[in-house]
GROMACS .gro file of C-alpha atoms in nm:
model
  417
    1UNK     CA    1  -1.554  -2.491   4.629
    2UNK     CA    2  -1.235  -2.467   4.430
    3UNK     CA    3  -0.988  -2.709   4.360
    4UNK     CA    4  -0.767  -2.545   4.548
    5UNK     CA    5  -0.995  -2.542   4.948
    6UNK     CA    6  -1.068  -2.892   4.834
    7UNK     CA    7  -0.979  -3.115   5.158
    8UNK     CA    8  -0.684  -3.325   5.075
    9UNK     CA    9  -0.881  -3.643   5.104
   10UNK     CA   10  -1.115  -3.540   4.795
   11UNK     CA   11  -0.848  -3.389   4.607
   12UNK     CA   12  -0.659  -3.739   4.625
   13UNK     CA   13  -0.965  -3.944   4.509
   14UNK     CA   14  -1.032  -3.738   4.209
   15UNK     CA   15  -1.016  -3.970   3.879
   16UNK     CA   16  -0.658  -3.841   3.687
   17UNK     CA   17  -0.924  -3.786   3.380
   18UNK     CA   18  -1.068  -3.501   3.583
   19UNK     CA   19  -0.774  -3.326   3.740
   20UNK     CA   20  -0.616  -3.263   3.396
   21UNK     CA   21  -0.964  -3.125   3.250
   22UNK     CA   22  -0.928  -2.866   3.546
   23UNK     CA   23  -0.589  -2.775   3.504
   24UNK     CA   24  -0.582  -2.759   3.127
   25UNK     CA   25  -0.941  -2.514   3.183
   26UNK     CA   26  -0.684  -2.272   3.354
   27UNK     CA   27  -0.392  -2.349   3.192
   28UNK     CA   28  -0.354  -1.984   3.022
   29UNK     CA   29  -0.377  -1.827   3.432
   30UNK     CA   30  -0.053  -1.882   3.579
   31UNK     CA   31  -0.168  -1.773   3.936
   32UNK     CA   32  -0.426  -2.044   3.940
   33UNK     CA   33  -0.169  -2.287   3.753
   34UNK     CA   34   0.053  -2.225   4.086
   35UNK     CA   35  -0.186  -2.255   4.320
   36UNK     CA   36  -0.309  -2.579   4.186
   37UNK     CA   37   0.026  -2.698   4.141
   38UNK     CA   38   0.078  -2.698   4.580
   39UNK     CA   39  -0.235  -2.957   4.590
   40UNK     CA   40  -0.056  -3.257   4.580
   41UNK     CA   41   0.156  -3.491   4.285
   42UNK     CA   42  -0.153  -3.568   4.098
   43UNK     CA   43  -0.165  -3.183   4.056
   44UNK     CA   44   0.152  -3.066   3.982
   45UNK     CA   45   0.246  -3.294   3.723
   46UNK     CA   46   0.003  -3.141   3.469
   47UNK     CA   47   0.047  -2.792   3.621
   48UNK     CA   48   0.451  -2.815   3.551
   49UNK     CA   49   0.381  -2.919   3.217
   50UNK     CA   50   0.170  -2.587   3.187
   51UNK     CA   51   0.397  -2.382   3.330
   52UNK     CA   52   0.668  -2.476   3.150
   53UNK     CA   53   0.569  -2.477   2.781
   54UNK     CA   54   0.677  -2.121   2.795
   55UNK     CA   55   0.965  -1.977   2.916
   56UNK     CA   56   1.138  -1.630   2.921
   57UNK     CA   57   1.474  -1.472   3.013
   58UNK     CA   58   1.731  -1.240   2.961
   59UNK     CA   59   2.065  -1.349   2.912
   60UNK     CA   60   2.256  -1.329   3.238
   61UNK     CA   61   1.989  -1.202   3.415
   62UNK     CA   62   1.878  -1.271   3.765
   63UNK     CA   63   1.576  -1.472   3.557
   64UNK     CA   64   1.805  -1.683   3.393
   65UNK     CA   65   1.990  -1.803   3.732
   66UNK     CA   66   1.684  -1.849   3.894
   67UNK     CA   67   1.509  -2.065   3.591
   68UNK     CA   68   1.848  -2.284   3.574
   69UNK     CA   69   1.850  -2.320   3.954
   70UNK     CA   70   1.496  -2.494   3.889
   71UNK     CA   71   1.609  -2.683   3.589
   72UNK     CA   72   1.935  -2.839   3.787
   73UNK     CA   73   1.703  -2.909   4.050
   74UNK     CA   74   1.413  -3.093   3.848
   75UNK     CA   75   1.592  -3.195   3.561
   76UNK     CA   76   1.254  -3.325   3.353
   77UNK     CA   77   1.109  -2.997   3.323
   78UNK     CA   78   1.326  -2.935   3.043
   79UNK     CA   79   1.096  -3.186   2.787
   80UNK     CA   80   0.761  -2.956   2.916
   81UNK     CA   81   0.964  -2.658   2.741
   82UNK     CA   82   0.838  -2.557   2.401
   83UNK     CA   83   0.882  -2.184   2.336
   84UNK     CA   84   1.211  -2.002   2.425
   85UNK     CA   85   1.195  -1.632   2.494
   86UNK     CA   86   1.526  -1.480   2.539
   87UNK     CA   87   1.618  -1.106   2.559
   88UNK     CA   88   1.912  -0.966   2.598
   89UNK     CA   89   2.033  -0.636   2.854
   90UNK     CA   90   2.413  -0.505   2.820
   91UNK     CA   91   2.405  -0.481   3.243
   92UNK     CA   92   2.385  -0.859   3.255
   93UNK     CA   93   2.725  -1.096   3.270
   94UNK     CA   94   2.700  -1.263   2.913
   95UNK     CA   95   2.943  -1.507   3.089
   96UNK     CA   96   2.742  -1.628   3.361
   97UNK     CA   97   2.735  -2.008   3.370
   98UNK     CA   98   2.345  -2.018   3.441
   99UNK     CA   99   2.298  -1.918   3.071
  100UNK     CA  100   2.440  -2.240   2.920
  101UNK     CA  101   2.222  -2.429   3.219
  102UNK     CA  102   1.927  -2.316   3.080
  103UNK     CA  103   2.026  -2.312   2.673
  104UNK     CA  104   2.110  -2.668   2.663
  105UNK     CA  105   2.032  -2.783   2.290
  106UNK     CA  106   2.092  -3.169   2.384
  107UNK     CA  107   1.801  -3.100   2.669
  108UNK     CA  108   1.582  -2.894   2.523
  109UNK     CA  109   1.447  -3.137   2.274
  110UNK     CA  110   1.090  -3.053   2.245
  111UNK     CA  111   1.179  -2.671   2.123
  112UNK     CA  112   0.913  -2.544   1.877
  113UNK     CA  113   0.905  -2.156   1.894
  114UNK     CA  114   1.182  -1.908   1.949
  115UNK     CA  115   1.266  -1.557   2.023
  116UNK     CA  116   1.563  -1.352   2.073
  117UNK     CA  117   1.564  -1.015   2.078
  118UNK     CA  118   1.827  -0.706   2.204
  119UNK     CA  119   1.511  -0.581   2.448
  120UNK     CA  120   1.719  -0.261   2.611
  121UNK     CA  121   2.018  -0.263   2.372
  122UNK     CA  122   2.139  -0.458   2.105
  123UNK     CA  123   2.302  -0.795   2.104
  124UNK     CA  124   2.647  -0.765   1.977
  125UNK     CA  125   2.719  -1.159   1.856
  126UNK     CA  126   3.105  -1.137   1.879
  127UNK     CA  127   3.040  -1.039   2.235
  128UNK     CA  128   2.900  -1.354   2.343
  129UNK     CA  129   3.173  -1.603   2.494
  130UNK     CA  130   3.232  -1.855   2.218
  131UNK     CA  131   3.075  -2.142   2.417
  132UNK     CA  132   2.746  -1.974   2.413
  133UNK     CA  133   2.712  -1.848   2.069
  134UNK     CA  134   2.802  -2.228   1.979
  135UNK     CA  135   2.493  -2.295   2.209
  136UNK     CA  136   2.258  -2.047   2.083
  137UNK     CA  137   2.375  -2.120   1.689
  138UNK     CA  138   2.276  -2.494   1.803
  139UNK     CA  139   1.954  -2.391   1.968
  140UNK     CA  140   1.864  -2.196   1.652
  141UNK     CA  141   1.944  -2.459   1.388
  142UNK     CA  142   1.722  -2.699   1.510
  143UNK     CA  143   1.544  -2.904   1.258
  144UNK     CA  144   1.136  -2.909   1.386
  145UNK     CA  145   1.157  -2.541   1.505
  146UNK     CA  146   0.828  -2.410   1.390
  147UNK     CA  147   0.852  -2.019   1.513
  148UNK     CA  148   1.188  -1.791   1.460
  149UNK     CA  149   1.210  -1.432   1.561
  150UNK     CA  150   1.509  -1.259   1.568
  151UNK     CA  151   1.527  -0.882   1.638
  152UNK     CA  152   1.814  -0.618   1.725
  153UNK     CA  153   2.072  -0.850   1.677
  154UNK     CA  154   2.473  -0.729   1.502
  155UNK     CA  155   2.728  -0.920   1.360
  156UNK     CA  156   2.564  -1.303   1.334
  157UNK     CA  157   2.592  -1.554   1.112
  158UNK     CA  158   2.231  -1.659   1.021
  159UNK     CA  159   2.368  -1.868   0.745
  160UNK     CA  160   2.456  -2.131   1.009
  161UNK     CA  161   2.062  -2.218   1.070
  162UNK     CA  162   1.841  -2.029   0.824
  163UNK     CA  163   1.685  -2.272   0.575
  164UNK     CA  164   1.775  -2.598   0.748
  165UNK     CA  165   1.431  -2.643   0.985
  166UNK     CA  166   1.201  -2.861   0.762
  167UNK     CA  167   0.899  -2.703   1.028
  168UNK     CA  168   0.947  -2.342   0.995
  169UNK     CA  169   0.630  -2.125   0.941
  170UNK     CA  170   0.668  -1.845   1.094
  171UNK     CA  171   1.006  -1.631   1.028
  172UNK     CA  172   1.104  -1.248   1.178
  173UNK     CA  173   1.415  -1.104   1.113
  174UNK     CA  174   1.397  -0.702   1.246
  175UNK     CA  175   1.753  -0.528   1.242
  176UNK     CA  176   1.922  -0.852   1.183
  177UNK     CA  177   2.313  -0.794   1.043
  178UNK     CA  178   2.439  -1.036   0.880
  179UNK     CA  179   2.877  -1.061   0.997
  180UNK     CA  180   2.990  -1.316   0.710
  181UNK     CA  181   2.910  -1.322   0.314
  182UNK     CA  182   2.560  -1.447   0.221
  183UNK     CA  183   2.709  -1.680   0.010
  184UNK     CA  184   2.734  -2.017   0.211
  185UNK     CA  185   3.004  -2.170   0.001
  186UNK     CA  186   3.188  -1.849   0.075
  187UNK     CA  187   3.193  -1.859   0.425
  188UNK     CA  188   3.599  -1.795   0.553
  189UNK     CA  189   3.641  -2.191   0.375
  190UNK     CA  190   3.325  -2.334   0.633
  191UNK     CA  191   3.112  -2.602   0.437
  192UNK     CA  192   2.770  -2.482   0.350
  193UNK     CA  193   2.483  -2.585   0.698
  194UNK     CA  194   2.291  -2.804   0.568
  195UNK     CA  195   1.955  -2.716   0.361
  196UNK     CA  196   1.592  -2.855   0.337
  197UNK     CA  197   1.622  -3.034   0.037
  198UNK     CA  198   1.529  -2.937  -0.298
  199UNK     CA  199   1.201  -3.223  -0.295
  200UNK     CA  200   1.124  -3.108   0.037
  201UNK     CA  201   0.765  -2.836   0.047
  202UNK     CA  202   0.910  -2.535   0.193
  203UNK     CA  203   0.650  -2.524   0.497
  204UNK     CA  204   0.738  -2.129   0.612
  205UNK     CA  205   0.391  -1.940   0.584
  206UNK     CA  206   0.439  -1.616   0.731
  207UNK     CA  207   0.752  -1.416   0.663
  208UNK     CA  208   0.854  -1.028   0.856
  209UNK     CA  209   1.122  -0.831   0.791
  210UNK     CA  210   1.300  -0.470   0.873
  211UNK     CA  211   1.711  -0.387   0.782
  212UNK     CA  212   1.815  -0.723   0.732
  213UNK     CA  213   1.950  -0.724   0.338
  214UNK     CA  214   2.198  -1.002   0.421
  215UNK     CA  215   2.012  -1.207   0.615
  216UNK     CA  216   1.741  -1.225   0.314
  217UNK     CA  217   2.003  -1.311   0.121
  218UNK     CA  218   2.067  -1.606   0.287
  219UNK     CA  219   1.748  -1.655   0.303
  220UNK     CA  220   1.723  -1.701  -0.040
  221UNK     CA  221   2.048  -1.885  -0.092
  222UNK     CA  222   1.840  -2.200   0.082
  223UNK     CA  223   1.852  -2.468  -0.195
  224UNK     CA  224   1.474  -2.446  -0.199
  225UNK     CA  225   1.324  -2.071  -0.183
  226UNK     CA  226   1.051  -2.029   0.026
  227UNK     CA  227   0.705  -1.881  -0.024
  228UNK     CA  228   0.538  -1.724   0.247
  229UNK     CA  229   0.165  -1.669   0.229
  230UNK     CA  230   0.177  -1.391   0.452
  231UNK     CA  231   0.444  -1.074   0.436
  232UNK     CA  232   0.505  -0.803   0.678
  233UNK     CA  233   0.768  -0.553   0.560
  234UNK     CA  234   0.886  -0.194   0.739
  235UNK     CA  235   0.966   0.079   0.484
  236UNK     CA  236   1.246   0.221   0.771
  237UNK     CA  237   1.550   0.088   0.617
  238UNK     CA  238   1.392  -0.082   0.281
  239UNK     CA  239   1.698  -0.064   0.067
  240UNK     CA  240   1.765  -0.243  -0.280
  241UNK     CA  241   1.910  -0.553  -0.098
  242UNK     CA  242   1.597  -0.621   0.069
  243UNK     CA  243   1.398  -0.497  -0.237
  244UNK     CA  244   1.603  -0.772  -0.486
  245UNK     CA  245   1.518  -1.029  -0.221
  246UNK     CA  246   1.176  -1.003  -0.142
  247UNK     CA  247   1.107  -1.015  -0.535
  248UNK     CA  248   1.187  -1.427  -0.513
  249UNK     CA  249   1.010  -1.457  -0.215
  250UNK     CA  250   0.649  -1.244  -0.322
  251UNK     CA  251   0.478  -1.534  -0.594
  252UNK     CA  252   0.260  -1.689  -0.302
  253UNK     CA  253   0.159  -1.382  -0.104
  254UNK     CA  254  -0.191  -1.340  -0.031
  255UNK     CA  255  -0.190  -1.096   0.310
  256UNK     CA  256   0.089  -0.789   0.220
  257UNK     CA  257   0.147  -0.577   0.526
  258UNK     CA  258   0.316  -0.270   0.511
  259UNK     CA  259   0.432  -0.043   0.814
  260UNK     CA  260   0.529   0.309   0.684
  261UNK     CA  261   0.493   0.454   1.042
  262UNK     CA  262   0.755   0.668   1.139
  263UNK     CA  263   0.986   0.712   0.823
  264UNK     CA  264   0.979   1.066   0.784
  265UNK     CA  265   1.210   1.114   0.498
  266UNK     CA  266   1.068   1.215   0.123
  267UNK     CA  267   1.209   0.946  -0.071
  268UNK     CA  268   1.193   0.588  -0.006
  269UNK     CA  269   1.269   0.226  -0.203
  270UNK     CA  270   0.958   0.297  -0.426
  271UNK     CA  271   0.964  -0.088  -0.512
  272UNK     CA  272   0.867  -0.185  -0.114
  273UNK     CA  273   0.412  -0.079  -0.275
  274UNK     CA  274   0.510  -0.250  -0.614
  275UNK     CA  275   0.188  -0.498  -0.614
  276UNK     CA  276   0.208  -0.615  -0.938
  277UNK     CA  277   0.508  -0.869  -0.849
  278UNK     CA  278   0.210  -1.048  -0.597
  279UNK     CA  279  -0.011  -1.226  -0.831
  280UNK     CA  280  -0.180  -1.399  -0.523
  281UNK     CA  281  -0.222  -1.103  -0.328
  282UNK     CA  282  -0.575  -1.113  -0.182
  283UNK     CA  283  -0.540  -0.864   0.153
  284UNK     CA  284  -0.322  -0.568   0.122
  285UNK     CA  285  -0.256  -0.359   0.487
  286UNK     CA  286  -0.106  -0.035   0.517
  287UNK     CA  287  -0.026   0.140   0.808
  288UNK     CA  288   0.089   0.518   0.787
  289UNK     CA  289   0.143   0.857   1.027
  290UNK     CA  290  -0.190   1.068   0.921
  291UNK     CA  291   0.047   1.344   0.820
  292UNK     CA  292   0.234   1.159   0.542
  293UNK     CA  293  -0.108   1.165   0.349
  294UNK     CA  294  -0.036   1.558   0.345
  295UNK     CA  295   0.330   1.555   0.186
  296UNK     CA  296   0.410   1.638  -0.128
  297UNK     CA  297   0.340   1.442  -0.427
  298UNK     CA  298   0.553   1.129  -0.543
  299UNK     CA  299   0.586   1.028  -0.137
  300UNK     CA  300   0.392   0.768   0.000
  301UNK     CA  301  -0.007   0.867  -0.090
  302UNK     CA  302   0.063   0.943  -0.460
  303UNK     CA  303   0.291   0.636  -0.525
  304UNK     CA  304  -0.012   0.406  -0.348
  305UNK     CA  305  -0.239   0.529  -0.552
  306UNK     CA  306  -0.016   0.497  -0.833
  307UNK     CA  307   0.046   0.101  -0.777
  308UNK     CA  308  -0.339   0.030  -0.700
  309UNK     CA  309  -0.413   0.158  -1.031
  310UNK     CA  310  -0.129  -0.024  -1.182
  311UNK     CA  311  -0.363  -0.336  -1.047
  312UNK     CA  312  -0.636  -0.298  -1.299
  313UNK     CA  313  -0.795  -0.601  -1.420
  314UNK     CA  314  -0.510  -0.831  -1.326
  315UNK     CA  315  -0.542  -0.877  -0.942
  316UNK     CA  316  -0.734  -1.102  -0.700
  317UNK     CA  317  -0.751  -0.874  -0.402
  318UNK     CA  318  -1.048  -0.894  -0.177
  319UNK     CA  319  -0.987  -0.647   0.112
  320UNK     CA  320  -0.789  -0.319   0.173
  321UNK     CA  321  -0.677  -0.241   0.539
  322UNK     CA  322  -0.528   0.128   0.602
  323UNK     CA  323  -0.444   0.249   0.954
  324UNK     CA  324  -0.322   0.578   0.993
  325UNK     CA  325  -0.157   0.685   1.350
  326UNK     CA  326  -0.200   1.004   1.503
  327UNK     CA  327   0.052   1.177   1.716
  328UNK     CA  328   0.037   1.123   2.118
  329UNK     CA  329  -0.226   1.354   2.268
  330UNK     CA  330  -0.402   1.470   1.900
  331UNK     CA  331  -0.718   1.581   1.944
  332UNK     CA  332  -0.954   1.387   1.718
  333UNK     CA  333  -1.197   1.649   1.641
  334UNK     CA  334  -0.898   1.872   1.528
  335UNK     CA  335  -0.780   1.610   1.319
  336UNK     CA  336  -1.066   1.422   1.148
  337UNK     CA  337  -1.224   1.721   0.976
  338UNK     CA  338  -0.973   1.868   0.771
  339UNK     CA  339  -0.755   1.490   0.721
  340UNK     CA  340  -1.112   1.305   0.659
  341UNK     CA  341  -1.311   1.524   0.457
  342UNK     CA  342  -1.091   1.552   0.166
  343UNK     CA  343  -0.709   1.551   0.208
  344UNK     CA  344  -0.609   1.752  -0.086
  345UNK     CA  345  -0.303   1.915  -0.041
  346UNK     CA  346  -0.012   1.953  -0.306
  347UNK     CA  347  -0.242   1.864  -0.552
  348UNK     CA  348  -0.313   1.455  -0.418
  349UNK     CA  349  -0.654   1.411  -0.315
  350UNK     CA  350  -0.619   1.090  -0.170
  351UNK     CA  351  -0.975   0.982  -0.057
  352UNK     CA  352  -1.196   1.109  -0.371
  353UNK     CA  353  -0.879   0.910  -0.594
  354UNK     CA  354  -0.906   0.565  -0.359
  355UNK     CA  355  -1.285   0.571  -0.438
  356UNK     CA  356  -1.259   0.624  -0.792
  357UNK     CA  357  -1.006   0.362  -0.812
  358UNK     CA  358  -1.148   0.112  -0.598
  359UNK     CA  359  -1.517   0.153  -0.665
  360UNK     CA  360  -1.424   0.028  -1.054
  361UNK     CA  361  -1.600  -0.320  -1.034
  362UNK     CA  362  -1.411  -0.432  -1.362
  363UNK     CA  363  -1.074  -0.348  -1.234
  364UNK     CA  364  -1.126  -0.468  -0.879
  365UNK     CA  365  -1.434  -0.779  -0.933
  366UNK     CA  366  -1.364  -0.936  -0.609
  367UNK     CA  367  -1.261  -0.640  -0.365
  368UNK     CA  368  -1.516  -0.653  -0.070
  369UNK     CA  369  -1.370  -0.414   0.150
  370UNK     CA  370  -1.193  -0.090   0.230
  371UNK     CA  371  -1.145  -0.116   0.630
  372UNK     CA  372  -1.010   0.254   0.739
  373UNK     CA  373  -0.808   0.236   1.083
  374UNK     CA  374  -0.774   0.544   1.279
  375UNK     CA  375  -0.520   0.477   1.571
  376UNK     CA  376  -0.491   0.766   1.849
  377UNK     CA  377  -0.249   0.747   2.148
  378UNK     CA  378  -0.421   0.854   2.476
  379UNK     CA  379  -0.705   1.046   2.311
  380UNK     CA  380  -1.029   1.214   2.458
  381UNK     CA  381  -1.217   0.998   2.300
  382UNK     CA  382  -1.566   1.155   2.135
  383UNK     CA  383  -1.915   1.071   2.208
  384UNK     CA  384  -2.064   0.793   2.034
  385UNK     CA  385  -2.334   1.044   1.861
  386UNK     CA  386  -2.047   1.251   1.763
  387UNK     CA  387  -1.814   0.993   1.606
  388UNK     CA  388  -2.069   0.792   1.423
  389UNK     CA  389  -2.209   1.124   1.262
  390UNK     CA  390  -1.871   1.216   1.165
  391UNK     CA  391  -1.789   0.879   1.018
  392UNK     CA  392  -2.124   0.887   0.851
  393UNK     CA  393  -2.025   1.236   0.655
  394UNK     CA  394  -1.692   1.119   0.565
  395UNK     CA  395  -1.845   0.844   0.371
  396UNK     CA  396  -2.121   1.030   0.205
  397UNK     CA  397  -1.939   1.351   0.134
  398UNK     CA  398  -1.576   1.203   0.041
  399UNK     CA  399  -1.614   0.823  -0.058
  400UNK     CA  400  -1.937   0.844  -0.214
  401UNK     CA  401  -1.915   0.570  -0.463
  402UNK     CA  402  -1.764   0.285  -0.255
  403UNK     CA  403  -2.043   0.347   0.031
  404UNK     CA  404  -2.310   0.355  -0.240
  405UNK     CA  405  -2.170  -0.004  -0.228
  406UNK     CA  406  -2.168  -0.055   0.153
  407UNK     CA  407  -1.747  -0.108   0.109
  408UNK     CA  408  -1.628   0.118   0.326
  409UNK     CA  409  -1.538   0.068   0.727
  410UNK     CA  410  -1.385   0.358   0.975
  411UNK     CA  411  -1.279   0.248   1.317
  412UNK     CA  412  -1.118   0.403   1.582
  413UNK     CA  413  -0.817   0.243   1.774
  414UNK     CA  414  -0.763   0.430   2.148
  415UNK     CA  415  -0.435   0.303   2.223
  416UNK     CA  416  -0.311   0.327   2.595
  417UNK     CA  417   0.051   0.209   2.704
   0.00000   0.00000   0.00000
């Protein structure tokens, strides 16, 4: 018998001890969280606290009214709140007086992750009624916040809260423009925010980025420069501002994530596959369209290639990820042949130079893996027999030496919207 049929007489008698093991069992269900929630008081208080650690709106929207008519109404479910999802959609009234109900920076103390993101179109900053960008800038500067993603946002000032939460460890920044000079002291005569102090450990860990120059910038303007362990960076829009800042902030990488997919042009910021400038790096991810492996030379395969033997001897890395994407409806018999066997087109032959590179135990001593990711959108997927026979003669026939050394791993990723 669930929780839920229990008679109300047994459901009142249970010991508190046991109706929060229950809840907290369920607590990533929010149907069941709900249900158990209508049982009585000694229910809902642990269910509100549950449903409430996360909560998500769009600016304006019919969600946002309805959360802040909930909010006015029970005024201590704003200290259950501890991740903020807001998105933003250019049909919603930005000056709608719910909004500031439910962004209440003086209420929302307990605030540990947020998000804000221009979901259907971007979020033009000088739009916002000044009242609520004072809001959100307060929301955004606070000191314990642990999580900060910003994405498809124009003309903000991110040097009014970047570097001032002691907490941060986990930073995005995707299509970010900065409006105002990265330069605090600079700022239209404003004094500088405030800044973790120079004795203070810079805590952020993990650090993603995509067309935000400026905002880097101010990134690095923080009196003490952070070090993220983990980097995440999109070659669309890599230009020589991001390049110059991601050199101070590469001396503590160990995971290195690149997404290539989708930049189709035949030159790009060569300096976004420089490994040498990540003495720590350990796992290096790469994730590419299949066809830019047949362009010409001194695009993306050769200049890989290039950089990993540029490693020699000098690096600690320990695995290799590289996921190649295949165009929606590609057959993957058509394609795994002639792009697996031996890619060798404009003179690069990718695979045969990865495994001569790579299978050099005194230039890579500590390299355990080479994980190859092949990623097809709604595919007819092959038979078992079929794929592991095929994955078997890539390995013998093309990457001979690095499977002599049982290094090498091909997976296939069906993806389905």
């Amino acid at each position: 018998m669930s929780a839920t049929t229990l008679p109300m007489e047994h459901t009142s008698t249970l010991p508190q001890e046991l109706i929060d093991y229950i809840v907290d069992h369920a607590s990533d269900d929010k149907e069941t969280q709900k249900r158990l929630s209508l049982v009585n008081h000694s229910w809902s208080h642990q269910t509100r606290r549950n449903l409430f650690q996360t909560v998500s709106f769009e600016l304006g929207g019919q969600s946002c009214a309805r959360l802040n008519e909930v909010l006015q109404a029970n005024p201590s479910l704003y200290q259950h709140i501890q991740t903020v999802r807001i998105g933003h959609d250019y049909r919603n009234n930005l000056g709608s007086p719910s909004i500031l109900g439910v962004i209440d920076p003086k209420k929302l103390v307990d605030v540990l992750h947020i998000s804000l993101c221009g979901t259907r179109s971007e979020l033009d900053w000088g739009d916002l009624p000044p009242n609520l960008r004072s809001a959100l800038y307060d929301l955004l500067a606070k000191p314990d916040l642990i999580t900060l993603a910003l994405t498809n946002i124009w003309d903000i000032d991110v040097s009014k809260f970047i570097g001032q939460s002691r907490c941060l460890k986990k930073l995005v920044l995707h299509d970010v423009w900065q409006t105002f000079s990265p330069n605090p002291s600079t700022l239209s005569g404003r004094p500088p925010a405030a800044r973790v102090a120079d004795e203070e450990q810079c805590s952020l860990r993990s650090l993603s980025v995509r067309d935000c120059g400026d905002a880097l910038e101010c990134l690095c303007a923080a009196t003490k420069v952070p070090q993220p362990v983990v980097l995440k960076v999109y070659a669309l829009h890599y230009d020589n501002k991001m390049d110059m800042a991601l050199k101070s902030l590469s001396g503590n990488v160990e995971t290195y994530e690149i997404n290539c997919a989708r930049f189709t042009t035949h030159s790009f910021q060569t300096g976004i596959l420089d490994l040498t400038r990540l003495p720590k790096l350990k796992n290096f991810k790469i994730s590419l369209d299949a066809d830019q492996l047949t362009r010409p030379s001194g695009t993306i395969p050769s200049e890989l290639l290039q950089q990993l033997d540029r490693l020699r001897g000098t690096n600690c890395l320990e695995g290799i990820d590289l996921q190649l994407n295949f165009p929606c409806g590609s057959s993957w018999s058509l394609v795994f042949f002639p792009l697996m066997r031996d890619c060798k087109r404009h003179g690069v032959s990718t695979w045969k130079d990865l495994d001569n590179i790579l299978s050099d135990n005194d230039a890579f001593p500590k390299l355990k893996r080479l994980k190859i990711v092949l990623r097809f959108e709604f595919p007819a997927a092959p038979s078992p027999q079929m794929w592991n026979d095929s994955v078997r003669l890539f390995k013998v026939d093309t990457m001979p030496k690095l499977n002599d050394r049982s290094m090498v791993e091909v997976v296939r990723v069906d993806f389905r919207y």
